[in-house]
Short mmCIF file of C-alpha atoms in Angstrom, two decimals:
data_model
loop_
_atom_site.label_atom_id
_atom_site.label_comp_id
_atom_site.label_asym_id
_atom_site.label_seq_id
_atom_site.Cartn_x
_atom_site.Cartn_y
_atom_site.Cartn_z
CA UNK A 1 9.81 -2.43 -73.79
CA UNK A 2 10.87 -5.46 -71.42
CA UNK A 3 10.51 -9.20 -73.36
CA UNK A 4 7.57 -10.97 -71.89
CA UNK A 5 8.15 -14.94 -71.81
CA UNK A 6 4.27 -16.57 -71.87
CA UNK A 7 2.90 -13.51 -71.85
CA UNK A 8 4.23 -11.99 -68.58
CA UNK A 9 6.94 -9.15 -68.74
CA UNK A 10 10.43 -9.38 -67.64
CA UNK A 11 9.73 -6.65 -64.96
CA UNK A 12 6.76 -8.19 -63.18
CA UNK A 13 9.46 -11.52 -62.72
CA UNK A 14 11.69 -9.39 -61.20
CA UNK A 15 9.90 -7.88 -58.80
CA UNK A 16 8.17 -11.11 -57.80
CA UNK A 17 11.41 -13.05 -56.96
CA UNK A 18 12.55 -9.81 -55.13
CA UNK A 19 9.31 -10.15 -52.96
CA UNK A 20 10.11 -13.89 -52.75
CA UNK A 21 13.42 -13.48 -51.44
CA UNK A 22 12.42 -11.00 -49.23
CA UNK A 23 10.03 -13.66 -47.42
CA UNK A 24 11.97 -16.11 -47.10
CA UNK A 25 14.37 -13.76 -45.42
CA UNK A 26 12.09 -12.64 -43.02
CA UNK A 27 10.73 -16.29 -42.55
CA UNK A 28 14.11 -17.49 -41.25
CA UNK A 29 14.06 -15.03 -38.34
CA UNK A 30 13.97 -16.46 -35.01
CA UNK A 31 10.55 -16.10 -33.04
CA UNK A 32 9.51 -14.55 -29.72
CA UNK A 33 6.59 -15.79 -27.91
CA UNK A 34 5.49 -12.29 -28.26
CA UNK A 35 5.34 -12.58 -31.66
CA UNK A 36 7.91 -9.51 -32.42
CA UNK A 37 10.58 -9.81 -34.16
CA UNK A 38 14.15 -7.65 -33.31
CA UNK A 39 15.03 -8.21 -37.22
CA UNK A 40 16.16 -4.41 -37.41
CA UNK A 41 15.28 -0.92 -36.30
CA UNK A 42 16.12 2.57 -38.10
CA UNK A 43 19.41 2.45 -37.02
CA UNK A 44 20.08 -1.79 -38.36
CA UNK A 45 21.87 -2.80 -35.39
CA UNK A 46 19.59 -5.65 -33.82
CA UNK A 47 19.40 -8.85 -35.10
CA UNK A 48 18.72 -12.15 -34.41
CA UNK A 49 21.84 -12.12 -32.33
CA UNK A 50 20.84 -9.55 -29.77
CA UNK A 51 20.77 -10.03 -26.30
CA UNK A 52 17.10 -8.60 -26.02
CA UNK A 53 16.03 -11.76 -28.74
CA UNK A 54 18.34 -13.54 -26.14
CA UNK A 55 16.12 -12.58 -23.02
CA UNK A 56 13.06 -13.40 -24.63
CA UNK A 57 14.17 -17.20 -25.55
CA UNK A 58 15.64 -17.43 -22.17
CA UNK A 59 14.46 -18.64 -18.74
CA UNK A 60 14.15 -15.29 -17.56
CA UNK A 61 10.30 -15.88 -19.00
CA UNK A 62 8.65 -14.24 -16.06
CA UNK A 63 10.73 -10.90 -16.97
CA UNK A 64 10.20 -11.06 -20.47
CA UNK A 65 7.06 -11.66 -19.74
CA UNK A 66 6.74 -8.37 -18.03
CA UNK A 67 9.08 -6.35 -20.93
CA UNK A 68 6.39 -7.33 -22.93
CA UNK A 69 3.02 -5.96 -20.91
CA UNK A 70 5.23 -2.99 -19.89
CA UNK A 71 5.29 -1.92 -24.24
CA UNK A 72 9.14 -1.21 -23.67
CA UNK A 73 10.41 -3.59 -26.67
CA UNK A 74 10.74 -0.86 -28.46
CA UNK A 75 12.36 1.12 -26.26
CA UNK A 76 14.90 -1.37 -25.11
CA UNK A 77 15.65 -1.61 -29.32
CA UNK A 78 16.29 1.95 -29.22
CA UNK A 79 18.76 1.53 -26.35
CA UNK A 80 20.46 -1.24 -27.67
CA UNK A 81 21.25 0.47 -31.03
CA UNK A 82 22.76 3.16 -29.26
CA UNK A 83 24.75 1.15 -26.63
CA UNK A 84 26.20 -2.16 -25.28
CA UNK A 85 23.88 -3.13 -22.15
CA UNK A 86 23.41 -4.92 -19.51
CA UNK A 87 20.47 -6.41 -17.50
CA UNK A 88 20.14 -7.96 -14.42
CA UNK A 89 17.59 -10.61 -14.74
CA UNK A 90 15.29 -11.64 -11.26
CA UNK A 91 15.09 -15.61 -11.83
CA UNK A 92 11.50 -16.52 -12.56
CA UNK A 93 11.28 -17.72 -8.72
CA UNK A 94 11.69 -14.79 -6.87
CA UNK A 95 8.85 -13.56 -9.52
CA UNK A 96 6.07 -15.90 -9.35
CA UNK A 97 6.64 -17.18 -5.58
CA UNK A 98 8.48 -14.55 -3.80
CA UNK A 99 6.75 -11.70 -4.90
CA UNK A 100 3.92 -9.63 -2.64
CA UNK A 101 0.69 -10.64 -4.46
CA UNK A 102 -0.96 -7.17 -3.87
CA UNK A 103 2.72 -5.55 -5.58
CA UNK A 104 2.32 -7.61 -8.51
CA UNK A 105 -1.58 -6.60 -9.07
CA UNK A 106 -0.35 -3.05 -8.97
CA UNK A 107 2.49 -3.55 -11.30
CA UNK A 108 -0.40 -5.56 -13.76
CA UNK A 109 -2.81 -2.48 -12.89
CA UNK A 110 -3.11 -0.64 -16.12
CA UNK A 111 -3.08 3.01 -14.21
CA UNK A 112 0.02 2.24 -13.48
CA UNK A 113 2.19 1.10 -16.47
CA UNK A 114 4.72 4.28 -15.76
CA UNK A 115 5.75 2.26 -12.45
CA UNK A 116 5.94 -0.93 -14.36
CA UNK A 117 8.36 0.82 -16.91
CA UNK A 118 10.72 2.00 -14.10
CA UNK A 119 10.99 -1.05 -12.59
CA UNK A 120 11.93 -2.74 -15.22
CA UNK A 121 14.49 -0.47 -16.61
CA UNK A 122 15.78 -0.07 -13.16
CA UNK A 123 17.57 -4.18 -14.30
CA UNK A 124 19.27 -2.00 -17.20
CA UNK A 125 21.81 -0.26 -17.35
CA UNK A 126 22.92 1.20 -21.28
CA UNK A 127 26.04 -0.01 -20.21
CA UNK A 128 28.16 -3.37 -21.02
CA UNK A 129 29.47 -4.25 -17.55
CA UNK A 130 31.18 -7.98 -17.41
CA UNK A 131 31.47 -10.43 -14.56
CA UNK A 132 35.39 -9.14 -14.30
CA UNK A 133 34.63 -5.55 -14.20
CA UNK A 134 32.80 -5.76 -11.09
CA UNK A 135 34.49 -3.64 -8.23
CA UNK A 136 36.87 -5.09 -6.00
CA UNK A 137 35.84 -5.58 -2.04
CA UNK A 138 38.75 -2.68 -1.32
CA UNK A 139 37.39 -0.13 -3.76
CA UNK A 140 33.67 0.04 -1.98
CA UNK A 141 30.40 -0.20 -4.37
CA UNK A 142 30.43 1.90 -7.89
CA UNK A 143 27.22 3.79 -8.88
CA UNK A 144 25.99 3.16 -12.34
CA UNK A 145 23.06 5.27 -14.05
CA UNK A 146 19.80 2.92 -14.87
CA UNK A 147 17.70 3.12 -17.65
CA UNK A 148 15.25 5.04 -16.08
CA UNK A 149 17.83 8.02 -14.81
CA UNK A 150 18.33 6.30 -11.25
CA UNK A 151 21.44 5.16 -9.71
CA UNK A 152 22.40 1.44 -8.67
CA UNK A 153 25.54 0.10 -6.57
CA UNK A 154 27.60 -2.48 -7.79
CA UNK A 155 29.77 -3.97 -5.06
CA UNK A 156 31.76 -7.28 -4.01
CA UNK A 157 32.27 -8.78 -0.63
CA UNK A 158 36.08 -9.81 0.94
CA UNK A 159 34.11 -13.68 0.41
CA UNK A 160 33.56 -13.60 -2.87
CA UNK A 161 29.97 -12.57 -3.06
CA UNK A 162 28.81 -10.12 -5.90
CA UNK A 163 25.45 -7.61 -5.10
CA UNK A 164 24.03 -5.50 -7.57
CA UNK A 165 21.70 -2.99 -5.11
CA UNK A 166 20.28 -5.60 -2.24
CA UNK A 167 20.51 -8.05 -4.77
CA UNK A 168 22.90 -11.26 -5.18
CA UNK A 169 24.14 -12.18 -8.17
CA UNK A 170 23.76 -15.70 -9.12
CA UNK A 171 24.31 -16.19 -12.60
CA UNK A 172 26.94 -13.77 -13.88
CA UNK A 173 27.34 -13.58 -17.52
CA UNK A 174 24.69 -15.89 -17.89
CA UNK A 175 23.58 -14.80 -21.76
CA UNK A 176 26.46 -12.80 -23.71
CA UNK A 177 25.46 -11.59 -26.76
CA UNK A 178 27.40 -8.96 -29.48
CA UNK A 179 25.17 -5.96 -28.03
CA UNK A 180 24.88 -6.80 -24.35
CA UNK A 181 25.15 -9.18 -21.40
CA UNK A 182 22.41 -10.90 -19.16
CA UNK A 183 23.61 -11.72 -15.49
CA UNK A 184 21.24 -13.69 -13.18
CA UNK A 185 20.22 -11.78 -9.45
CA UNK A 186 18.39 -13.77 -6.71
CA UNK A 187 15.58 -11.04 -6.67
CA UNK A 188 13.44 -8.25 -8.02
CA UNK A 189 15.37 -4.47 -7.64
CA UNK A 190 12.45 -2.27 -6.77
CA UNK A 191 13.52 1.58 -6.79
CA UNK A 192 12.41 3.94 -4.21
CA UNK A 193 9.73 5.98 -6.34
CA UNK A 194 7.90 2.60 -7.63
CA UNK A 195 7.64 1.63 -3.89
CA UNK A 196 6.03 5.09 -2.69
CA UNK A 197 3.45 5.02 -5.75
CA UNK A 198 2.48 1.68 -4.38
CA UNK A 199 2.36 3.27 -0.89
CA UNK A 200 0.06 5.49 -2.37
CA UNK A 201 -2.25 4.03 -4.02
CA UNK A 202 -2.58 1.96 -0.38
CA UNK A 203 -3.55 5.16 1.12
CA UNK A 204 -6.19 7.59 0.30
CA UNK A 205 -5.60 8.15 -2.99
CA UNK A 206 -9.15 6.91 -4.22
CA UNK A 207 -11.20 7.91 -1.32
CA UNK A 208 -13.78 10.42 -1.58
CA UNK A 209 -14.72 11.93 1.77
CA UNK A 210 -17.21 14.90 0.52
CA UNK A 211 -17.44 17.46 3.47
CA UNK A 212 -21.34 17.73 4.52
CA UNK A 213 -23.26 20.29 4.02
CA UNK A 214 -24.97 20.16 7.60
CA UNK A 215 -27.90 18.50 8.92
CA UNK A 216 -30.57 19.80 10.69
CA UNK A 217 -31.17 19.59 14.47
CA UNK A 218 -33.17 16.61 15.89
CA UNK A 219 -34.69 17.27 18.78
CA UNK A 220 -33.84 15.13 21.58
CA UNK A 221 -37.73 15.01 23.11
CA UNK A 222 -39.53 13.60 20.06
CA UNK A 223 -36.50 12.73 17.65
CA UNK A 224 -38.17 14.54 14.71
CA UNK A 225 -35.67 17.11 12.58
CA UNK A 226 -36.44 20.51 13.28
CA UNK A 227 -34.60 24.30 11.89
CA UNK A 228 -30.79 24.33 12.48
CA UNK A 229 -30.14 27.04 14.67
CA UNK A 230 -27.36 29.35 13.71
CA UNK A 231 -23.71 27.83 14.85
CA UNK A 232 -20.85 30.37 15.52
CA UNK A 233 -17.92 29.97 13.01
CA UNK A 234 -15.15 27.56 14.74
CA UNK A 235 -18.08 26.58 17.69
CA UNK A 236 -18.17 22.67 18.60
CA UNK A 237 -20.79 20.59 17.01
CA UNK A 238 -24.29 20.68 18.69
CA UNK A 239 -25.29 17.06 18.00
CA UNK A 240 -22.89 14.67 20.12
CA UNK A 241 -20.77 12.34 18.38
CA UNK A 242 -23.18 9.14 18.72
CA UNK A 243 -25.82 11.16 16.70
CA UNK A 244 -23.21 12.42 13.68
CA UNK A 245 -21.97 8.64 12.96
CA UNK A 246 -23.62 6.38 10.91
CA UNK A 247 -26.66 3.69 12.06
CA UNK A 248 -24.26 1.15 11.06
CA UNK A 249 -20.73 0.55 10.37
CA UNK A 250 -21.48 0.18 6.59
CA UNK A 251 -23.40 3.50 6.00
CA UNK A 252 -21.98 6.85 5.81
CA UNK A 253 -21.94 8.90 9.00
CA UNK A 254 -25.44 11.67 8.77
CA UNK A 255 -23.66 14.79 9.05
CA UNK A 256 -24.14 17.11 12.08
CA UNK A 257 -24.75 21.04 11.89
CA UNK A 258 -21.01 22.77 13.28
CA UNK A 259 -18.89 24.96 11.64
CA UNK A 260 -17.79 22.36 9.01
CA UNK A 261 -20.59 21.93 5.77
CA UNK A 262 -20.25 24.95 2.97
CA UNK A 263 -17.53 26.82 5.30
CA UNK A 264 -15.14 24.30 4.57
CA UNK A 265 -13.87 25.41 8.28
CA UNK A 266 -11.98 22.01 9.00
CA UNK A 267 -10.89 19.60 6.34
CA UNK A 268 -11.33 16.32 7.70
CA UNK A 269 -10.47 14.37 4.50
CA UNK A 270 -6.94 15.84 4.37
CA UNK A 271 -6.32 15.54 7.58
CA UNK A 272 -6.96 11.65 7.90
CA UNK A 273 -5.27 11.40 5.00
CA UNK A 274 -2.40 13.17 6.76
CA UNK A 275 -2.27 10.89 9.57
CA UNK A 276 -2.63 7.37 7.94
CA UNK A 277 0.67 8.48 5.65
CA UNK A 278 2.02 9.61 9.14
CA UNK A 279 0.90 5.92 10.45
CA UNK A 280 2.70 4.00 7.03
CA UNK A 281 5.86 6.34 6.96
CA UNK A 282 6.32 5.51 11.13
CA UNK A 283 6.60 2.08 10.33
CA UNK A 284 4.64 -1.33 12.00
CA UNK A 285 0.95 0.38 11.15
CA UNK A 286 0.13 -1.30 7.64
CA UNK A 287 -2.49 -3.69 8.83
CA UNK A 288 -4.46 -0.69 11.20
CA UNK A 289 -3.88 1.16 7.74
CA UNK A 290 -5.16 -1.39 5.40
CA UNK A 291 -8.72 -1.63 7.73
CA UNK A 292 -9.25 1.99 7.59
CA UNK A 293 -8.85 2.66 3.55
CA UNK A 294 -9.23 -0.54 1.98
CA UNK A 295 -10.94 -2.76 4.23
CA UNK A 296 -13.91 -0.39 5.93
CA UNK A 297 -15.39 2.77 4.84
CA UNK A 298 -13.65 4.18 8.51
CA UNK A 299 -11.48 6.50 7.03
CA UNK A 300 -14.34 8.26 5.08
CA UNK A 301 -16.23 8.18 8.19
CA UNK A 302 -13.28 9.72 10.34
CA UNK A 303 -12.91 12.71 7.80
CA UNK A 304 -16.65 13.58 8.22
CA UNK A 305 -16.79 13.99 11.57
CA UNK A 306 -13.35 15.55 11.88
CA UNK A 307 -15.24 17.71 9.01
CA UNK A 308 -18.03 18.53 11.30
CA UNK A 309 -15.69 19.90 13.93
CA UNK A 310 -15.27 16.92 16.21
CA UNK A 311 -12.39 15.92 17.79
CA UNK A 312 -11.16 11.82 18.28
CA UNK A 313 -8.11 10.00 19.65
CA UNK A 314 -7.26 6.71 17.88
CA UNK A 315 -5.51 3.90 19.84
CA UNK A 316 -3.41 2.08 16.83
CA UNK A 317 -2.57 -1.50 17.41
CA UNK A 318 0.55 -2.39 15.81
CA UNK A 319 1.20 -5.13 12.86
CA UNK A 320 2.16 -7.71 15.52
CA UNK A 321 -1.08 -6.92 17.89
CA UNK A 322 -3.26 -7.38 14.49
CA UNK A 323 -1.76 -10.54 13.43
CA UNK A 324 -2.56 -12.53 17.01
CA UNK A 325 -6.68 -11.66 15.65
CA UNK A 326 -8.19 -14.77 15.24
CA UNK A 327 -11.11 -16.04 12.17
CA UNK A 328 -13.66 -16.31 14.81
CA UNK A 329 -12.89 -12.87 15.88
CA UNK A 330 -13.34 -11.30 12.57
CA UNK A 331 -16.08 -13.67 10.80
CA UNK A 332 -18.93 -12.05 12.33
CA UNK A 333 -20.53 -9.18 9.72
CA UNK A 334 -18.85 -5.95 10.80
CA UNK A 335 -16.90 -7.22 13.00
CA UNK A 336 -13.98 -5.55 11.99
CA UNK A 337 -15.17 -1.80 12.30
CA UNK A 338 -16.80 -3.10 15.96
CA UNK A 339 -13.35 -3.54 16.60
CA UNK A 340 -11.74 -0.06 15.42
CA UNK A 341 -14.97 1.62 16.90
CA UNK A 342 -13.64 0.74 20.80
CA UNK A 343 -10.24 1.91 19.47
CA UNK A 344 -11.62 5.50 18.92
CA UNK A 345 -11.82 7.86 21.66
CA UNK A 346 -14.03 10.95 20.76
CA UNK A 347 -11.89 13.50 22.44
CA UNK A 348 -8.55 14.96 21.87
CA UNK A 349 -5.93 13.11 24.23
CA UNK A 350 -2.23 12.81 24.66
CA UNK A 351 0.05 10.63 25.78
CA UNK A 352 1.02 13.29 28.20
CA UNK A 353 -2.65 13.58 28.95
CA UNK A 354 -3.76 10.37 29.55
CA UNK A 355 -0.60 9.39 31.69
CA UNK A 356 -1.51 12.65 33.97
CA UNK A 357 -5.09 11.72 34.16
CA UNK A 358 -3.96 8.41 35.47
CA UNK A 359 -1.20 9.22 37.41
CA UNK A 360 -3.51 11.02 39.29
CA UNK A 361 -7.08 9.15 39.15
CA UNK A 362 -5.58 5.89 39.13
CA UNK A 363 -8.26 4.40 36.17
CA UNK A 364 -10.41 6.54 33.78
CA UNK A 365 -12.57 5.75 31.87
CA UNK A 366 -12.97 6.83 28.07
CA UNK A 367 -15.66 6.85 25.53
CA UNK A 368 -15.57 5.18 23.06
CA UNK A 369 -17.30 5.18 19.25
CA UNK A 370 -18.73 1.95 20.40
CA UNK A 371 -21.20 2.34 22.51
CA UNK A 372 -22.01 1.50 25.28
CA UNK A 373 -18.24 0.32 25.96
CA UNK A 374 -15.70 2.48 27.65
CA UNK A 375 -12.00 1.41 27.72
CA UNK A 376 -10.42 1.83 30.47
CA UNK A 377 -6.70 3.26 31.42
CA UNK A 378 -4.47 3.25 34.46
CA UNK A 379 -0.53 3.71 35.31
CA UNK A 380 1.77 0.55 34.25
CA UNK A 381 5.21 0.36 34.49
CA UNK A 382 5.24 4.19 34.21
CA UNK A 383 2.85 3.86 30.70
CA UNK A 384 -0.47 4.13 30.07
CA UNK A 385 -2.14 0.56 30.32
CA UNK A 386 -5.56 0.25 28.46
CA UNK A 387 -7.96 -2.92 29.17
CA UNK A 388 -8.18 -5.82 31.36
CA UNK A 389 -6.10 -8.96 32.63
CA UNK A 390 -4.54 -10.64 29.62
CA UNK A 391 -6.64 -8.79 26.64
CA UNK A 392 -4.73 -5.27 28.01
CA UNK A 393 -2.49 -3.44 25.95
CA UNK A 394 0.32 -0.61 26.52
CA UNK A 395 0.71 2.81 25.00
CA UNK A 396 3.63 1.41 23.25
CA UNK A 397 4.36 3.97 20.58
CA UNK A 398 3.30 7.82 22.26
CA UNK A 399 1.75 10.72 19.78
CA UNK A 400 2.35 9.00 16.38
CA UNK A 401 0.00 11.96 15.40
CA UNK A 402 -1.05 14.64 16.87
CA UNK A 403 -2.85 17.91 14.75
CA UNK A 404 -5.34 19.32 17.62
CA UNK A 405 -7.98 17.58 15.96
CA UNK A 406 -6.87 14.18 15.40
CA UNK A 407 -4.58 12.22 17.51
CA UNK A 408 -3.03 8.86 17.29
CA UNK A 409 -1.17 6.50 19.80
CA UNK A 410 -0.04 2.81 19.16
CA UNK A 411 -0.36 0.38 21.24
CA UNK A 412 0.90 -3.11 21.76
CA UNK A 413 -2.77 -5.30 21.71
CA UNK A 414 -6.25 -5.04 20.47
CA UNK A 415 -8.75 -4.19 23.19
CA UNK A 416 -12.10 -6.09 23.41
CA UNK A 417 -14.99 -4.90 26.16
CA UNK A 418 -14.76 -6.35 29.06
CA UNK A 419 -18.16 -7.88 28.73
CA UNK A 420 -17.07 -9.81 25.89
CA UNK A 421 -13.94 -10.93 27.33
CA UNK A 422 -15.69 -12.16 30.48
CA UNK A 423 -18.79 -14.08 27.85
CA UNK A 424 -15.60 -15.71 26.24
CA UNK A 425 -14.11 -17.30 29.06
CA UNK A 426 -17.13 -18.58 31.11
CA UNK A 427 -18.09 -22.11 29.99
CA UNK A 428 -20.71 -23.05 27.34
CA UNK A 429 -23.25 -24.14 30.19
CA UNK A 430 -23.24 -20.96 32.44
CA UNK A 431 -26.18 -18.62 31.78
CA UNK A 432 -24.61 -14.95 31.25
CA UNK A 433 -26.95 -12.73 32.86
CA UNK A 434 -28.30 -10.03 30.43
CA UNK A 435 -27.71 -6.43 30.96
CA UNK A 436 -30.53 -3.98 32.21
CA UNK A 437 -31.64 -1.65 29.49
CA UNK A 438 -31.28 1.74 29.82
CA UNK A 439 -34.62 3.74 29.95
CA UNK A 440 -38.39 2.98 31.08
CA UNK A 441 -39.39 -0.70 30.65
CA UNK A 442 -43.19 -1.16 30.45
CA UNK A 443 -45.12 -4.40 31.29
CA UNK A 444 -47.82 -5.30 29.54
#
């Protein structure tokens, strides 16, 4: 038996000042804001001397910041106790000013922590690569393998100048540490996969456009609903297009009988989905984009009708057009799908079409979702012009889209009715004369 001194046993001493020591190591570690400590892993190769303790005490907060909500401390451990690396830090500006807002909210978004990973080790590569190793201007860029099993160019510039990917380096060798090196870029590397998942979820990822299951007739004499008669498979819809859409630009379009409903004859939701990926991949479409899936319930609208069997042509204005919009023009409620409305056409039309219709009409007039508005084209400069005086617009970019169903042309402007137009010019004083109703007016 182990001597006890005051009544406590040799053993139980021992063990207490192991325990003691123990804390006392552990309390002399350096802290993270995080509150994790790189004190060792399995394999006992990070310590307080690492470079990942180094990136977390650094001014490269905003990424560390990010290494943190991303859960890849543990991962980067891992890598460093297998390899020498080295990241390529964004400064904290080109973080918290330079960034899109919307891109960082989807990099914060929960769903999509996967994205956030692969950004991030897209900086890292499990590599030590030095200031002095970088390629020479003569040699042309090197590829290196990320982190996250993509490739990155390192190259140099006959003036000096130092890129990693699109990105400057500023800082090289800023932080050099036993296990890995830190250089400072001017700006965030974003790989191509991360920016089509955030293309994605801008499309129609999260809309829900539920075919209809077909509503009955109304009858045009006493607007009551009366038995659907039977429609031949691949027929046009017997309601017109005025009658399928919605009361107002906030409801759901009422579906109309055609060979769409339990069929499933024409998907509608696919193929607007089809052509708004069609509109981002073409390039100079985002904000048109934006309106129909994020901004309006259009696109949900558009894939119902094309559902129902009906066919539309959308005039597109481009990014440029969009931005000349002013706040008056768009503070009214539902003001914005007015707008889009006299930008749909509910008929299929070309750009080979409408430039023969012209060519030989000289102006013709189209229907539009907005009633009772028409827009109206004629030959320009050997285009299609759309519109009046200074609020006309060119078919600028011809058959972005075209499926037989659905078809899509951009244009240079965003078209207003001409009434409007004319009520916006006149001055405050003059009386704008009202216009006659359409039907039967009876006097009292």
């Amino acid at each position: 038996m182990g001597s006890s001194i005051y009544g406590v046993s040799s053993s139980h001493i021992f063990i207490f000042l192991l325990f003691s020591s123990v804390s006392v190591a552990i309390a002399a570690l350096p802290q993270n804001p995080s509150g994790k400590s790189f004190a060792s892993t399995a394999s006992g190769q990070i310590n307080s001397n690492s470079v990942l303790v180094a990136l977390l005490d650094s001014h490269y907060t905003e990424l560390a910041e990010l290494v943190e909500k991303a859960l890849l401390l543990q991962t980067l451990e891992e890598a460093v106790g297998k390899h020498n690396i080295t990241i390529f830090a964004p400064r904290n500006e080109a973080l918290e000013r330079q960034l899109d807002p919307e891109f960082k909210r989807f990099l914060l978004e929960p769903g999509n922590l996967k994205s956030l990973q692969t950004l991030l080790m897209f900086h890292i590569i499990p590599k030590r690569v030095g200031s002095h190793q970088w390629p020479h201007p003569k040699t042309g860029p090197v590829k290196h393998t990320t982190l996250c099993n993509d490739h990155i160019h390192l190259s140099s510039k006959s003036t000096g100048r130092k890129t990693v990917g699109s990105a400057e380096l500023i800082r090289p060798d800023d932080v050099i540490r036993p296990d890995g090196v830190i250089h400072g870029i001017r700006q965030l590397l974003i790989p191509r996969s991360v920016i089509e998942d955030f293309n994605k979820r801008r499309n129609l990822q999260s809309i829900t456009a539920v075919l209809p299951e077909g509503a009955p007739e109304v009858d045009p004499r006493t607007h009551r609903l009366k038995k659907p008669a039977p429609v031949p498979l691949g027929a046009p819809p017997v309601l017109p297009i005025y009658d399928a859409m919605a009361p107002g630009p906030s409801l759901a379009p009422a579906p109309a009988p055609g060979p769409g409903g339990p069929r499933h004859h024409f998907d509608g939701e696919s193929q607007v989905k089809d052509f708004i990926h069609t509109l981002l991949h073409y390039g100079g479409y985002n904000e048109m984009a934006d309106i129909l899936v994020n901004l309006t319930s259009l696109a949900t609208e558009m894939g119902k009708l094309v559902s129902e069997g009906y066919l539309i042509t959308v005039l597109a204005p481009n990014d440029e057009a969009m931005a000349k919009l002013t706040t008056d023009q768009l503070s009214e409620p539902g003001a914005t799908e007015q707008i889009i409305y006299y930008h749909i056409i509910p008929e299929y039309q070309t750009e080979e079409s409408m430039y023969n219709a012209v060519r030989r009409f000289g102006k013709v007039k189209y229907d539009t979702l907005r009633l009772p508005h028409k827009v109206v084209a004629q030959e320009a400069d050997g285009s299609v012009k759309f519109g009046h005086g200074e609020g006309s617009a060119y078919l600028f970019d011809p058959d972005i889209y075209t499926d037989g169903r659905i078809s899509v042309q951009g244009i240079d402007g965003v078209l207003f009715p001409e009434e409007e137009t004319e009520i916006v010019k006149k001055p405050a004083a003059v009386k704008v004369a009202s216009k006659p109703r359409r039907g039967i007016v009876f006097s009292s």
